[in-house]
Structure formats: structure tokens, C-alpha cells
PDB file of C-alpha atoms in Angstrom:
ATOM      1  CA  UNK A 196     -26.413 -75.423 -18.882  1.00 54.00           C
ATOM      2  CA  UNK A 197     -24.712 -71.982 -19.193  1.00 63.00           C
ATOM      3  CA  UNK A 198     -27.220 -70.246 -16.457  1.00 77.00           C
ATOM      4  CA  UNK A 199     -25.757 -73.185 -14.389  1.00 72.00           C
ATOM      5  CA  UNK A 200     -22.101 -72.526 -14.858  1.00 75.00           C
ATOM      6  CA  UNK A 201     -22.768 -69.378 -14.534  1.00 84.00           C
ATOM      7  CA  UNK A 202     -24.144 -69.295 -11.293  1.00 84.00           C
ATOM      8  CA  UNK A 203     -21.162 -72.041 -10.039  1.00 83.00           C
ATOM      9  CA  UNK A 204     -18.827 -68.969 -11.227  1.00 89.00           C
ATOM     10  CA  UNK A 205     -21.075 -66.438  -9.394  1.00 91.00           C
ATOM     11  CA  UNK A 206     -21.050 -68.621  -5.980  1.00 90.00           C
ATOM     12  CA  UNK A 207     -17.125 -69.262  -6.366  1.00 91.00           C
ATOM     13  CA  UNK A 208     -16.895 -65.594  -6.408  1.00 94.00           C
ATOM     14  CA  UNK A 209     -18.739 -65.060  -3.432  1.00 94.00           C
ATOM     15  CA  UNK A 210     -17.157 -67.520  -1.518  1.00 94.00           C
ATOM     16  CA  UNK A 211     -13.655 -65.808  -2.522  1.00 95.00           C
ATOM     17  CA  UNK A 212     -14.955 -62.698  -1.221  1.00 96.00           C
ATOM     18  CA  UNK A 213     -16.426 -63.646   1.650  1.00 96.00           C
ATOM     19  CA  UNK A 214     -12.996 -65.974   2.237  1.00 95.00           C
ATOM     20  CA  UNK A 215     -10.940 -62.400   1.914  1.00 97.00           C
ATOM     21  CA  UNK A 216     -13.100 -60.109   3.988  1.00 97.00           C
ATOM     22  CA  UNK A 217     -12.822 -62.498   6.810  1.00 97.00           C
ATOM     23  CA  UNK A 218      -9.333 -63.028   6.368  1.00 96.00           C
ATOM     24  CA  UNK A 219      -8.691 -59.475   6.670  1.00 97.00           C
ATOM     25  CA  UNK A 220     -11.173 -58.364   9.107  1.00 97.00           C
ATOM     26  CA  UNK A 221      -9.856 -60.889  11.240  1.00 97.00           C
ATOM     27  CA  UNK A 222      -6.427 -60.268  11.245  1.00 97.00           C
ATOM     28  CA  UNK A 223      -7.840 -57.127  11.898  1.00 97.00           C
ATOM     29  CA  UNK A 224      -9.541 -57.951  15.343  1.00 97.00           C
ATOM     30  CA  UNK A 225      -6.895 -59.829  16.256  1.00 97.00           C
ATOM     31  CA  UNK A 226      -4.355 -57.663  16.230  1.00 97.00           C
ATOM     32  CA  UNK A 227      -6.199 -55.235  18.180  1.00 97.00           C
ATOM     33  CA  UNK A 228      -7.182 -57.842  20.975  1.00 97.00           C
ATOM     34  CA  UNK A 229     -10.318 -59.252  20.047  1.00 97.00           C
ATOM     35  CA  UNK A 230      -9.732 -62.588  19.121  1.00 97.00           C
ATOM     36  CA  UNK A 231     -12.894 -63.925  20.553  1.00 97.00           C
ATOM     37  CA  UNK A 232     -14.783 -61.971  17.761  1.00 97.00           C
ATOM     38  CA  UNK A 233     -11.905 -62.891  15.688  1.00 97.00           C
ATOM     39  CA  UNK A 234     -12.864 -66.504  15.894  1.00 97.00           C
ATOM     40  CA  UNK A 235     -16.494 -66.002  15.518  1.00 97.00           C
ATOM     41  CA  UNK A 236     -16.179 -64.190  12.591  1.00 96.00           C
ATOM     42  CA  UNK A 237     -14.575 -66.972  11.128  1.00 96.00           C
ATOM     43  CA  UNK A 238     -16.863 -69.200  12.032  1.00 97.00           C
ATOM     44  CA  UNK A 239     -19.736 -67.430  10.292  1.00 97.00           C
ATOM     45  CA  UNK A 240     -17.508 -67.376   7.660  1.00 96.00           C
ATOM     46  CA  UNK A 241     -17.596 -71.024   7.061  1.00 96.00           C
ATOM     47  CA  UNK A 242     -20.959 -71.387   7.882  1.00 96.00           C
ATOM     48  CA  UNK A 243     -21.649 -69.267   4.693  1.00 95.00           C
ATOM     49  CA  UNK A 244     -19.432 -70.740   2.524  1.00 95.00           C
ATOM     50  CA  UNK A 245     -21.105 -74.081   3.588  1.00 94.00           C
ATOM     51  CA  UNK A 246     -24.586 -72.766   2.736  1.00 94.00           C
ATOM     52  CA  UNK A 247     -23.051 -71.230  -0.801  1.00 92.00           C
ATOM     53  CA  UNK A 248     -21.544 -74.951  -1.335  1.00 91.00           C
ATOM     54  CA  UNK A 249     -25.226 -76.996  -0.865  1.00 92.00           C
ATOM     55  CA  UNK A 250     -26.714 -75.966  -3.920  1.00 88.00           C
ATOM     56  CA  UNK A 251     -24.060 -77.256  -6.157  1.00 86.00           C
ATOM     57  CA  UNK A 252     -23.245 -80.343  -4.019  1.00 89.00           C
ATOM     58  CA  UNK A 253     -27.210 -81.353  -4.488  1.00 91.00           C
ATOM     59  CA  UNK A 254     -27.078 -80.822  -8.024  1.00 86.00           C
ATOM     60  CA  UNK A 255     -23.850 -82.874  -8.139  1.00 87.00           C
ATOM     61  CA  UNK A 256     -25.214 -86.024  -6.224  1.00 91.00           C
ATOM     62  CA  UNK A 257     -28.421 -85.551  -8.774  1.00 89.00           C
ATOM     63  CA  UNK A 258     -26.366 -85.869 -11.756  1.00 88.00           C
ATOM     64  CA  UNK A 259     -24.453 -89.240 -10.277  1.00 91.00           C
ATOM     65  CA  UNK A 260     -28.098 -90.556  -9.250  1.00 91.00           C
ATOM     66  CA  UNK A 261     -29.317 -89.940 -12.583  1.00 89.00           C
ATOM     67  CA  UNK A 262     -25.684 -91.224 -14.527  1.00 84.00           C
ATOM     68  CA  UNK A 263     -24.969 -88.438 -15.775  1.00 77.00           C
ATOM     69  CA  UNK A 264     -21.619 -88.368 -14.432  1.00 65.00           C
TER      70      UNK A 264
END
């Protein structure tokens, strides 16, 4: 269980990072008229924090079929 939680903490802290490097690099690109890669880099963005996310919403939906939870 604590290998677990620990890699929940260690995917929360990518997706903070990832959420602030975007955030940042866009403002970035926008403000120097590129708001086209603005918006795509944003849109990776979310795809990764998506594909961070599936792991722990599987294992989630296994514990409720299971009654765990």
C-alpha cells in the first residue's frame, strides 16, 4: 500500500509540473505572437495529464468492483 501512495504522490507531482511549465511556456508564446503553438502546447498538456490520471482511475474502479471502497 505505501509503494501505491507513493506513486499517487509521485504522479500528482508530475502533473503539477507539467501543469506549471505549460502555464508558463505558454504565456510565454503568447505574448510573443504564437498563440497557435500556445494552444497546442496546452493541449499536449492535457493529454499528459490524462495519461498520468489512467493508472490511478483503473485502480480506483478495481477497488469499487472488488468493495473495497
Amino acid at each position: 500500500p505505501s509503494s501505491a501512495a507513493s506513486d499517487v504522490y509521485k504522479r500528482q507531482v508530475k502533473v503539477i509540473g507539467i501543469s506549471y511549465v505549460t502555464e508558463i511556456s505558454s504565456n510565454i508564446c503568447k505574448e510573443n505572437g504564437f498563440a497557435a503553438l500556445a494552444s497546442a502546447m496546452e493541449i499536449y498538456a492535457r493529454i499528459s495529464v490524462a495519461g498520468l490520471c489512467i493508472p490511478v482511475i483503473v485502480t480506483l474502479f478495481e477497488m469499487v468492483s472488488e468493495g473495497i471502497v
